[in-house]
Amino acid sequence: MYMHHHLLLILHLISAAIWVGGHLCLAVGILPGALKKKDYTLITQFEKRYEPIGMSSLVVLVVTGMWMALQFGIGPGRWFSFSNPLERVVSVKIILLLATVLFAISAQTRVIPHLATRPKKLYEMAFHIIGVTTIGVAMLILGSFVRYGGI
Ligand code: HEM
């Protein structure tokens, strides 16, 4: 199916705003207060409301991103060859996407279930939040290089 590249890019940018903006709100707006008050519920309350929209935006980012890459001639067969500037952007983005997924799995299985009983887990949660936010900002900066020819 063909979808106009500009439309894919607009959907990609709206989703990037939601994903990166949401994580920046959490990391900069909510996390410092939660650490200060040692109150993990400030984080879990935000996550409960943000998760459906955040996860949907990540799915849209992956679908539109891979679709735009395909329109640039960079399909799965060319990933991870690091042989041309645009393909390098796509390959690094996919590696960072995997890192995001690993952070999410680790938070859901190793950290969040223990926040109520083990206060020290709050610091591990902080590490996960800052990690995913930093990776999100890096993905956004990487994306912006495409219009300058790649990396
Ligand atoms: C958290 C995830 C992501 C964020 C925050 C993000 C963000 C961005 C941003 C801000 C742009 C800049 C567009 C512009 O300068 O006009 C962009 C472009 C792009 N992204 Fe992503 N992106 C993400 C994930 C992905 C993934 C998983 C892929 C595919 C492998 C991908 C592929 C692309 C491509 C091909 C472009 C260039 C589109 C164009 O300029 O025509 N992105 N991205």
Short mmCIF file of N, CA and C and ligand atoms in Angstrom, two decimals:
data_model
loop_
_atom_site.label_atom_id
_atom_site.label_comp_id
_atom_site.label_asym_id
_atom_site.label_seq_id
_atom_site.Cartn_x
_atom_site.Cartn_y
_atom_site.Cartn_z
N MET A 1 0.84 -1.19 0.00
CA MET A 1 0.00 0.00 0.00
C MET A 1 0.88 1.25 0.00
N TYR A 2 0.48 2.25 -0.81
CA TYR A 2 1.27 3.48 -0.84
C TYR A 2 0.64 4.52 0.07
N MET A 3 1.46 5.15 0.87
CA MET A 3 0.97 6.30 1.64
C MET A 3 1.98 7.43 1.44
N HIS A 4 1.45 8.64 1.23
CA HIS A 4 2.33 9.76 0.92
C HIS A 4 3.36 9.98 2.03
N HIS A 5 4.64 10.16 1.63
CA HIS A 5 5.73 10.29 2.59
C HIS A 5 5.48 11.43 3.59
N HIS A 6 4.93 12.54 3.07
CA HIS A 6 4.72 13.70 3.95
C HIS A 6 3.69 13.38 5.05
N LEU A 7 2.67 12.59 4.68
CA LEU A 7 1.64 12.21 5.66
C LEU A 7 2.26 11.31 6.73
N LEU A 8 3.11 10.36 6.28
CA LEU A 8 3.80 9.48 7.24
C LEU A 8 4.67 10.31 8.19
N LEU A 9 5.35 11.31 7.61
CA LEU A 9 6.24 12.15 8.42
C LEU A 9 5.45 12.94 9.46
N ILE A 10 4.27 13.46 9.06
CA ILE A 10 3.44 14.21 10.02
C ILE A 10 2.99 13.30 11.17
N LEU A 11 2.55 12.07 10.84
CA LEU A 11 2.15 11.13 11.88
C LEU A 11 3.34 10.79 12.79
N HIS A 12 4.53 10.63 12.16
CA HIS A 12 5.76 10.33 12.89
C HIS A 12 6.08 11.47 13.87
N LEU A 13 5.93 12.69 13.40
CA LEU A 13 6.28 13.85 14.24
C LEU A 13 5.29 14.04 15.39
N ILE A 14 3.98 13.83 15.13
CA ILE A 14 2.99 13.93 16.22
C ILE A 14 3.31 12.88 17.29
N SER A 15 3.62 11.65 16.83
CA SER A 15 3.92 10.59 17.78
C SER A 15 5.21 10.86 18.54
N ALA A 16 6.20 11.43 17.84
CA ALA A 16 7.47 11.77 18.51
C ALA A 16 7.21 12.82 19.60
N ALA A 17 6.32 13.78 19.30
CA ALA A 17 6.00 14.82 20.29
C ALA A 17 5.38 14.17 21.54
N ILE A 18 4.47 13.21 21.32
CA ILE A 18 3.81 12.55 22.45
C ILE A 18 4.81 11.70 23.24
N TRP A 19 5.65 10.92 22.52
CA TRP A 19 6.58 10.01 23.19
C TRP A 19 7.65 10.79 23.96
N VAL A 20 8.31 11.69 23.27
CA VAL A 20 9.42 12.41 23.92
C VAL A 20 8.85 13.41 24.94
N GLY A 21 7.76 14.10 24.56
CA GLY A 21 7.16 15.07 25.48
C GLY A 21 6.68 14.41 26.76
N GLY A 22 6.01 13.27 26.63
CA GLY A 22 5.50 12.55 27.80
C GLY A 22 6.63 12.14 28.73
N HIS A 23 7.72 11.62 28.14
CA HIS A 23 8.84 11.17 28.98
C HIS A 23 9.58 12.34 29.62
N LEU A 24 9.66 13.47 28.89
CA LEU A 24 10.28 14.66 29.49
C LEU A 24 9.43 15.18 30.66
N CYS A 25 8.09 15.16 30.50
CA CYS A 25 7.20 15.56 31.60
C CYS A 25 7.46 14.69 32.82
N LEU A 26 7.58 13.38 32.58
CA LEU A 26 7.80 12.45 33.68
C LEU A 26 9.17 12.68 34.32
N ALA A 27 10.21 12.79 33.48
CA ALA A 27 11.58 12.89 33.99
C ALA A 27 11.85 14.23 34.67
N VAL A 28 11.32 15.30 34.08
CA VAL A 28 11.65 16.64 34.59
C VAL A 28 10.56 17.19 35.51
N GLY A 29 9.29 16.83 35.20
CA GLY A 29 8.18 17.41 35.96
C GLY A 29 7.74 16.59 37.16
N ILE A 30 7.90 15.27 37.09
CA ILE A 30 7.33 14.42 38.14
C ILE A 30 8.40 13.69 38.97
N LEU A 31 9.42 13.16 38.28
CA LEU A 31 10.43 12.36 38.98
C LEU A 31 11.12 13.09 40.15
N PRO A 32 11.56 14.36 39.96
CA PRO A 32 12.26 15.02 41.08
C PRO A 32 11.41 15.07 42.34
N GLY A 33 10.11 15.39 42.21
CA GLY A 33 9.21 15.45 43.37
C GLY A 33 9.03 14.09 44.01
N ALA A 34 8.92 13.04 43.16
CA ALA A 34 8.74 11.68 43.68
C ALA A 34 9.96 11.25 44.49
N LEU A 35 11.17 11.62 44.00
CA LEU A 35 12.39 11.26 44.72
C LEU A 35 12.48 12.03 46.04
N LYS A 36 12.10 13.31 45.98
CA LYS A 36 12.18 14.17 47.16
C LYS A 36 11.24 13.66 48.26
N LYS A 37 10.00 13.35 47.83
CA LYS A 37 8.99 12.88 48.82
C LYS A 37 9.10 11.38 49.07
N LYS A 38 9.98 10.72 48.32
CA LYS A 38 10.07 9.25 48.35
C LYS A 38 8.69 8.62 48.15
N ASP A 39 7.98 9.13 47.14
CA ASP A 39 6.62 8.66 46.87
C ASP A 39 6.51 8.12 45.44
N TYR A 40 6.59 6.79 45.33
CA TYR A 40 6.58 6.18 43.99
C TYR A 40 5.22 6.32 43.31
N THR A 41 4.14 6.57 44.10
CA THR A 41 2.80 6.62 43.48
C THR A 41 2.66 7.81 42.52
N LEU A 42 3.47 8.86 42.72
CA LEU A 42 3.43 9.99 41.78
C LEU A 42 3.81 9.50 40.38
N ILE A 43 4.76 8.56 40.32
CA ILE A 43 5.21 8.01 39.03
C ILE A 43 4.18 7.03 38.48
N THR A 44 3.71 6.10 39.32
CA THR A 44 2.79 5.08 38.81
C THR A 44 1.44 5.69 38.39
N GLN A 45 1.03 6.76 39.08
CA GLN A 45 -0.23 7.43 38.68
C GLN A 45 -0.09 8.03 37.28
N PHE A 46 1.06 8.70 37.04
CA PHE A 46 1.29 9.28 35.72
C PHE A 46 1.34 8.17 34.67
N GLU A 47 2.08 7.11 34.98
CA GLU A 47 2.26 6.03 34.00
C GLU A 47 0.94 5.39 33.60
N LYS A 48 0.04 5.24 34.59
CA LYS A 48 -1.24 4.60 34.31
C LYS A 48 -2.03 5.40 33.26
N ARG A 49 -1.99 6.73 33.40
CA ARG A 49 -2.73 7.59 32.47
C ARG A 49 -2.01 7.72 31.13
N TYR A 50 -0.68 7.77 31.19
CA TYR A 50 0.09 8.04 29.97
C TYR A 50 0.31 6.79 29.12
N GLU A 51 0.36 5.62 29.78
CA GLU A 51 0.77 4.40 29.07
C GLU A 51 -0.01 4.12 27.77
N PRO A 52 -1.36 4.15 27.77
CA PRO A 52 -2.07 3.83 26.53
C PRO A 52 -1.69 4.76 25.37
N ILE A 53 -1.61 6.06 25.65
CA ILE A 53 -1.29 7.02 24.58
C ILE A 53 0.20 6.92 24.22
N GLY A 54 1.05 6.69 25.24
CA GLY A 54 2.50 6.57 24.98
C GLY A 54 2.81 5.34 24.15
N MET A 55 2.22 4.19 24.51
CA MET A 55 2.50 2.96 23.77
C MET A 55 1.96 3.06 22.34
N SER A 56 0.76 3.69 22.19
CA SER A 56 0.21 3.85 20.83
C SER A 56 1.15 4.71 19.99
N SER A 57 1.67 5.77 20.60
CA SER A 57 2.56 6.66 19.83
C SER A 57 3.84 5.93 19.44
N LEU A 58 4.34 5.04 20.32
CA LEU A 58 5.55 4.29 19.97
C LEU A 58 5.28 3.35 18.79
N VAL A 59 4.11 2.71 18.81
CA VAL A 59 3.75 1.81 17.70
C VAL A 59 3.69 2.62 16.39
N VAL A 60 3.04 3.81 16.44
CA VAL A 60 2.95 4.65 15.23
C VAL A 60 4.35 5.08 14.78
N LEU A 61 5.23 5.41 15.74
CA LEU A 61 6.61 5.80 15.39
C LEU A 61 7.32 4.69 14.62
N VAL A 62 7.17 3.44 15.12
CA VAL A 62 7.87 2.32 14.49
C VAL A 62 7.30 2.06 13.09
N VAL A 63 5.95 2.02 12.99
CA VAL A 63 5.33 1.72 11.69
C VAL A 63 5.66 2.80 10.67
N THR A 64 5.44 4.09 11.04
CA THR A 64 5.69 5.17 10.07
C THR A 64 7.19 5.28 9.77
N GLY A 65 8.03 5.08 10.80
CA GLY A 65 9.49 5.19 10.60
C GLY A 65 10.00 4.14 9.62
N MET A 66 9.56 2.88 9.83
CA MET A 66 10.03 1.81 8.94
C MET A 66 9.46 1.99 7.53
N TRP A 67 8.24 2.51 7.45
CA TRP A 67 7.59 2.76 6.15
C TRP A 67 8.36 3.85 5.38
N MET A 68 8.69 4.94 6.08
CA MET A 68 9.46 6.02 5.42
C MET A 68 10.83 5.51 4.99
N ALA A 69 11.45 4.68 5.85
CA ALA A 69 12.77 4.12 5.51
C ALA A 69 12.66 3.29 4.24
N LEU A 70 11.58 2.49 4.16
CA LEU A 70 11.35 1.66 2.97
C LEU A 70 11.23 2.53 1.72
N GLN A 71 10.53 3.69 1.87
CA GLN A 71 10.38 4.60 0.72
C GLN A 71 11.72 5.23 0.31
N PHE A 72 12.66 5.25 1.28
CA PHE A 72 14.02 5.70 0.94
C PHE A 72 14.88 4.55 0.41
N GLY A 73 14.25 3.37 0.25
CA GLY A 73 14.98 2.21 -0.28
C GLY A 73 15.75 1.44 0.78
N ILE A 74 15.40 1.70 2.07
CA ILE A 74 16.13 1.01 3.14
C ILE A 74 15.19 0.02 3.83
N GLY A 75 15.10 -1.19 3.24
CA GLY A 75 14.29 -2.26 3.81
C GLY A 75 15.13 -3.10 4.76
N PRO A 76 14.52 -4.09 5.42
CA PRO A 76 15.21 -4.92 6.40
C PRO A 76 16.51 -5.55 5.86
N GLY A 77 16.54 -5.86 4.58
CA GLY A 77 17.73 -6.47 3.99
C GLY A 77 18.96 -5.56 4.04
N ARG A 78 18.72 -4.26 4.22
CA ARG A 78 19.86 -3.32 4.21
C ARG A 78 20.21 -2.79 5.60
N TRP A 79 19.41 -3.21 6.61
CA TRP A 79 19.70 -2.71 7.96
C TRP A 79 21.03 -3.26 8.46
N PHE A 80 21.66 -2.49 9.29
CA PHE A 80 22.89 -2.89 10.01
C PHE A 80 24.09 -3.13 9.11
N SER A 81 24.07 -2.57 7.90
CA SER A 81 25.29 -2.65 7.09
C SER A 81 26.15 -1.41 7.35
N PHE A 82 25.55 -0.36 7.89
CA PHE A 82 26.24 0.90 8.21
C PHE A 82 27.06 1.41 7.02
N SER A 83 26.47 1.24 5.80
CA SER A 83 27.24 1.54 4.61
C SER A 83 26.87 2.86 3.95
N ASN A 84 25.73 3.46 4.31
CA ASN A 84 25.46 4.81 3.77
C ASN A 84 24.75 5.66 4.82
N PRO A 85 24.84 6.99 4.67
CA PRO A 85 24.42 7.91 5.74
C PRO A 85 22.97 7.75 6.20
N LEU A 86 22.04 7.52 5.25
CA LEU A 86 20.63 7.37 5.64
C LEU A 86 20.39 6.03 6.34
N GLU A 87 21.05 5.01 5.80
CA GLU A 87 20.89 3.66 6.38
C GLU A 87 21.49 3.63 7.79
N ARG A 88 22.53 4.42 8.02
CA ARG A 88 23.11 4.48 9.37
C ARG A 88 22.11 5.07 10.36
N VAL A 89 21.38 6.14 9.93
CA VAL A 89 20.36 6.72 10.81
C VAL A 89 19.32 5.65 11.17
N VAL A 90 18.84 4.94 10.14
CA VAL A 90 17.79 3.93 10.37
C VAL A 90 18.31 2.82 11.29
N SER A 91 19.54 2.32 11.02
CA SER A 91 20.08 1.22 11.82
C SER A 91 20.29 1.63 13.27
N VAL A 92 20.83 2.84 13.49
CA VAL A 92 21.04 3.28 14.88
C VAL A 92 19.69 3.45 15.57
N LYS A 93 18.68 3.96 14.83
CA LYS A 93 17.35 4.11 15.42
C LYS A 93 16.78 2.76 15.84
N ILE A 94 17.00 1.74 15.02
CA ILE A 94 16.45 0.42 15.37
C ILE A 94 17.17 -0.14 16.60
N ILE A 95 18.48 0.10 16.69
CA ILE A 95 19.21 -0.35 17.89
C ILE A 95 18.68 0.38 19.14
N LEU A 96 18.45 1.70 19.01
CA LEU A 96 17.93 2.46 20.15
C LEU A 96 16.49 2.04 20.49
N LEU A 97 15.74 1.65 19.45
CA LEU A 97 14.39 1.14 19.69
C LEU A 97 14.45 -0.14 20.53
N LEU A 98 15.39 -1.04 20.19
CA LEU A 98 15.55 -2.27 20.96
C LEU A 98 15.95 -1.95 22.40
N ALA A 99 16.83 -0.97 22.57
CA ALA A 99 17.23 -0.56 23.93
C ALA A 99 16.01 -0.06 24.71
N THR A 100 15.13 0.70 24.03
CA THR A 100 13.90 1.21 24.68
C THR A 100 13.03 0.05 25.14
N VAL A 101 12.88 -0.96 24.25
CA VAL A 101 12.05 -2.12 24.59
C VAL A 101 12.64 -2.86 25.79
N LEU A 102 13.98 -3.01 25.81
CA LEU A 102 14.62 -3.70 26.94
C LEU A 102 14.41 -2.93 28.25
N PHE A 103 14.55 -1.60 28.19
CA PHE A 103 14.29 -0.77 29.37
C PHE A 103 12.85 -0.99 29.86
N ALA A 104 11.89 -1.02 28.91
CA ALA A 104 10.48 -1.15 29.28
C ALA A 104 10.22 -2.50 29.93
N ILE A 105 10.79 -3.57 29.34
CA ILE A 105 10.59 -4.91 29.91
C ILE A 105 11.20 -4.97 31.31
N SER A 106 12.41 -4.42 31.44
CA SER A 106 13.08 -4.43 32.73
C SER A 106 12.27 -3.67 33.78
N ALA A 107 11.72 -2.50 33.41
CA ALA A 107 10.92 -1.71 34.35
C ALA A 107 9.67 -2.48 34.76
N GLN A 108 8.99 -3.07 33.77
CA GLN A 108 7.73 -3.76 34.06
C GLN A 108 7.93 -5.02 34.90
N THR A 109 9.05 -5.73 34.69
CA THR A 109 9.22 -7.01 35.38
C THR A 109 10.09 -6.89 36.63
N ARG A 110 11.17 -6.08 36.58
CA ARG A 110 12.13 -6.07 37.69
C ARG A 110 11.92 -4.93 38.68
N VAL A 111 11.26 -3.84 38.23
CA VAL A 111 11.21 -2.65 39.08
C VAL A 111 9.81 -2.34 39.58
N ILE A 112 8.86 -2.07 38.66
CA ILE A 112 7.53 -1.58 39.06
C ILE A 112 6.82 -2.52 40.07
N PRO A 113 6.87 -3.86 39.85
CA PRO A 113 6.16 -4.72 40.80
C PRO A 113 6.69 -4.64 42.24
N HIS A 114 7.95 -4.14 42.41
CA HIS A 114 8.56 -4.13 43.75
C HIS A 114 8.60 -2.75 44.39
N LEU A 115 8.06 -1.73 43.68
CA LEU A 115 8.16 -0.35 44.20
C LEU A 115 7.49 -0.20 45.57
N ALA A 116 6.37 -0.91 45.76
CA ALA A 116 5.61 -0.75 47.01
C ALA A 116 6.35 -1.34 48.21
N THR A 117 7.10 -2.42 47.97
CA THR A 117 7.70 -3.11 49.12
C THR A 117 9.17 -2.79 49.32
N ARG A 118 9.86 -2.34 48.25
CA ARG A 118 11.31 -2.08 48.38
C ARG A 118 11.62 -0.64 47.97
N PRO A 119 11.73 0.27 48.97
CA PRO A 119 11.92 1.70 48.69
C PRO A 119 13.13 2.00 47.79
N LYS A 120 14.18 1.16 47.88
CA LYS A 120 15.38 1.41 47.06
C LYS A 120 15.10 1.29 45.57
N LYS A 121 14.02 0.58 45.21
CA LYS A 121 13.69 0.39 43.80
C LYS A 121 13.32 1.72 43.12
N LEU A 122 12.97 2.73 43.94
CA LEU A 122 12.64 4.05 43.38
C LEU A 122 13.83 4.61 42.60
N TYR A 123 15.05 4.36 43.10
CA TYR A 123 16.24 4.87 42.40
C TYR A 123 16.47 4.12 41.10
N GLU A 124 16.16 2.81 41.12
CA GLU A 124 16.26 2.03 39.89
C GLU A 124 15.22 2.53 38.86
N MET A 125 14.04 2.90 39.37
CA MET A 125 12.98 3.44 38.50
C MET A 125 13.47 4.75 37.88
N ALA A 126 14.11 5.59 38.70
CA ALA A 126 14.64 6.87 38.21
C ALA A 126 15.63 6.61 37.06
N PHE A 127 16.50 5.61 37.24
CA PHE A 127 17.48 5.27 36.20
C PHE A 127 16.78 4.86 34.90
N HIS A 128 15.72 4.06 35.03
CA HIS A 128 14.97 3.63 33.84
C HIS A 128 14.30 4.81 33.14
N ILE A 129 13.69 5.71 33.95
CA ILE A 129 12.99 6.87 33.36
C ILE A 129 13.99 7.76 32.62
N ILE A 130 15.12 8.03 33.28
CA ILE A 130 16.12 8.92 32.65
C ILE A 130 16.70 8.23 31.41
N GLY A 131 16.89 6.92 31.48
CA GLY A 131 17.42 6.17 30.32
C GLY A 131 16.49 6.26 29.12
N VAL A 132 15.22 5.95 29.32
CA VAL A 132 14.27 5.95 28.19
C VAL A 132 14.09 7.37 27.64
N THR A 133 14.08 8.37 28.53
CA THR A 133 13.92 9.76 28.07
C THR A 133 15.12 10.18 27.23
N THR A 134 16.32 9.86 27.71
CA THR A 134 17.54 10.23 26.97
C THR A 134 17.56 9.56 25.59
N ILE A 135 17.18 8.28 25.56
CA ILE A 135 17.15 7.56 24.27
C ILE A 135 16.12 8.22 23.34
N GLY A 136 14.96 8.61 23.89
CA GLY A 136 13.92 9.26 23.08
C GLY A 136 14.45 10.55 22.45
N VAL A 137 15.13 11.36 23.25
CA VAL A 137 15.69 12.61 22.74
C VAL A 137 16.74 12.29 21.66
N ALA A 138 17.54 11.25 21.88
CA ALA A 138 18.56 10.86 20.90
C ALA A 138 17.90 10.42 19.58
N MET A 139 16.78 9.69 19.67
CA MET A 139 16.06 9.25 18.46
C MET A 139 15.57 10.47 17.67
N LEU A 140 15.06 11.46 18.42
CA LEU A 140 14.54 12.68 17.78
C LEU A 140 15.68 13.43 17.06
N ILE A 141 16.82 13.56 17.75
CA ILE A 141 17.96 14.27 17.15
C ILE A 141 18.45 13.51 15.91
N LEU A 142 18.53 12.18 16.03
CA LEU A 142 18.94 11.35 14.88
C LEU A 142 18.02 11.57 13.69
N GLY A 143 16.69 11.57 13.97
CA GLY A 143 15.71 11.76 12.90
C GLY A 143 15.94 13.08 12.19
N SER A 144 16.29 14.11 12.95
CA SER A 144 16.46 15.44 12.35
C SER A 144 17.65 15.49 11.39
N PHE A 145 18.55 14.49 11.47
CA PHE A 145 19.71 14.48 10.57
C PHE A 145 19.35 14.03 9.15
N VAL A 146 18.17 13.38 9.02
CA VAL A 146 17.82 12.84 7.69
C VAL A 146 17.78 13.96 6.65
N ARG A 147 17.19 15.11 7.03
CA ARG A 147 17.09 16.20 6.04
C ARG A 147 18.44 16.81 5.70
N TYR A 148 19.46 16.52 6.49
CA TYR A 148 20.82 16.98 6.16
C TYR A 148 21.65 15.87 5.52
N GLY A 149 20.97 14.77 5.12
CA GLY A 149 21.66 13.72 4.38
C GLY A 149 22.05 12.51 5.21
N GLY A 150 21.81 12.55 6.51
CA GLY A 150 22.13 11.38 7.34
C GLY A 150 23.38 11.59 8.18
N ILE A 151 23.89 10.46 8.72
CA ILE A 151 25.09 10.56 9.59
C ILE A 151 26.24 9.72 9.05
C1 HEM B 1 11.24 7.11 19.87
C2 HEM B 1 11.27 6.89 18.60
C3 HEM B 1 11.45 7.91 17.51
C4 HEM B 1 11.47 9.29 17.57
C5 HEM B 1 11.32 10.18 18.79
C6 HEM B 1 11.68 9.76 16.21
C7 HEM B 1 11.76 11.09 15.85
C8 HEM B 1 11.98 11.57 14.58
C9 HEM B 1 12.09 12.96 14.21
C10 HEM B 1 11.95 14.14 15.16
C11 HEM B 1 12.33 13.02 12.88
C12 HEM B 1 12.63 14.30 12.12
C13 HEM B 1 11.88 14.61 10.88
C14 HEM B 1 12.34 15.87 10.23
O1 HEM B 1 13.45 16.36 10.46
O2 HEM B 1 11.56 16.41 9.47
C15 HEM B 1 12.37 11.64 12.40
C16 HEM B 1 12.59 11.28 11.10
C17 HEM B 1 12.70 9.98 10.64
N1 HEM B 1 12.56 8.82 11.41
FE1 HEM B 1 12.14 8.74 13.38
N2 HEM B 1 11.78 8.67 15.38
C18 HEM B 1 11.65 7.53 16.12
C19 HEM B 1 11.69 6.23 15.67
C20 HEM B 1 11.98 5.85 14.39
C21 HEM B 1 12.09 4.49 13.91
C22 HEM B 1 11.91 3.23 14.76
C23 HEM B 1 12.38 4.54 12.59
C24 HEM B 1 12.59 3.41 11.61
C25 HEM B 1 13.46 2.58 11.63
C26 HEM B 1 12.45 5.94 12.21
C27 HEM B 1 12.72 6.41 10.94
C28 HEM B 1 12.76 7.73 10.57
C29 HEM B 1 13.01 8.21 9.22
C30 HEM B 1 13.26 7.32 7.98
C31 HEM B 1 12.96 9.61 9.27
C32 HEM B 1 13.16 10.59 8.11
C33 HEM B 1 11.88 11.03 7.48
C34 HEM B 1 12.07 12.15 6.47
O3 HEM B 1 12.74 13.13 6.78
O4 HEM B 1 11.54 12.02 5.37
N3 HEM B 1 12.19 6.70 13.33
N4 HEM B 1 12.16 10.77 13.46
#
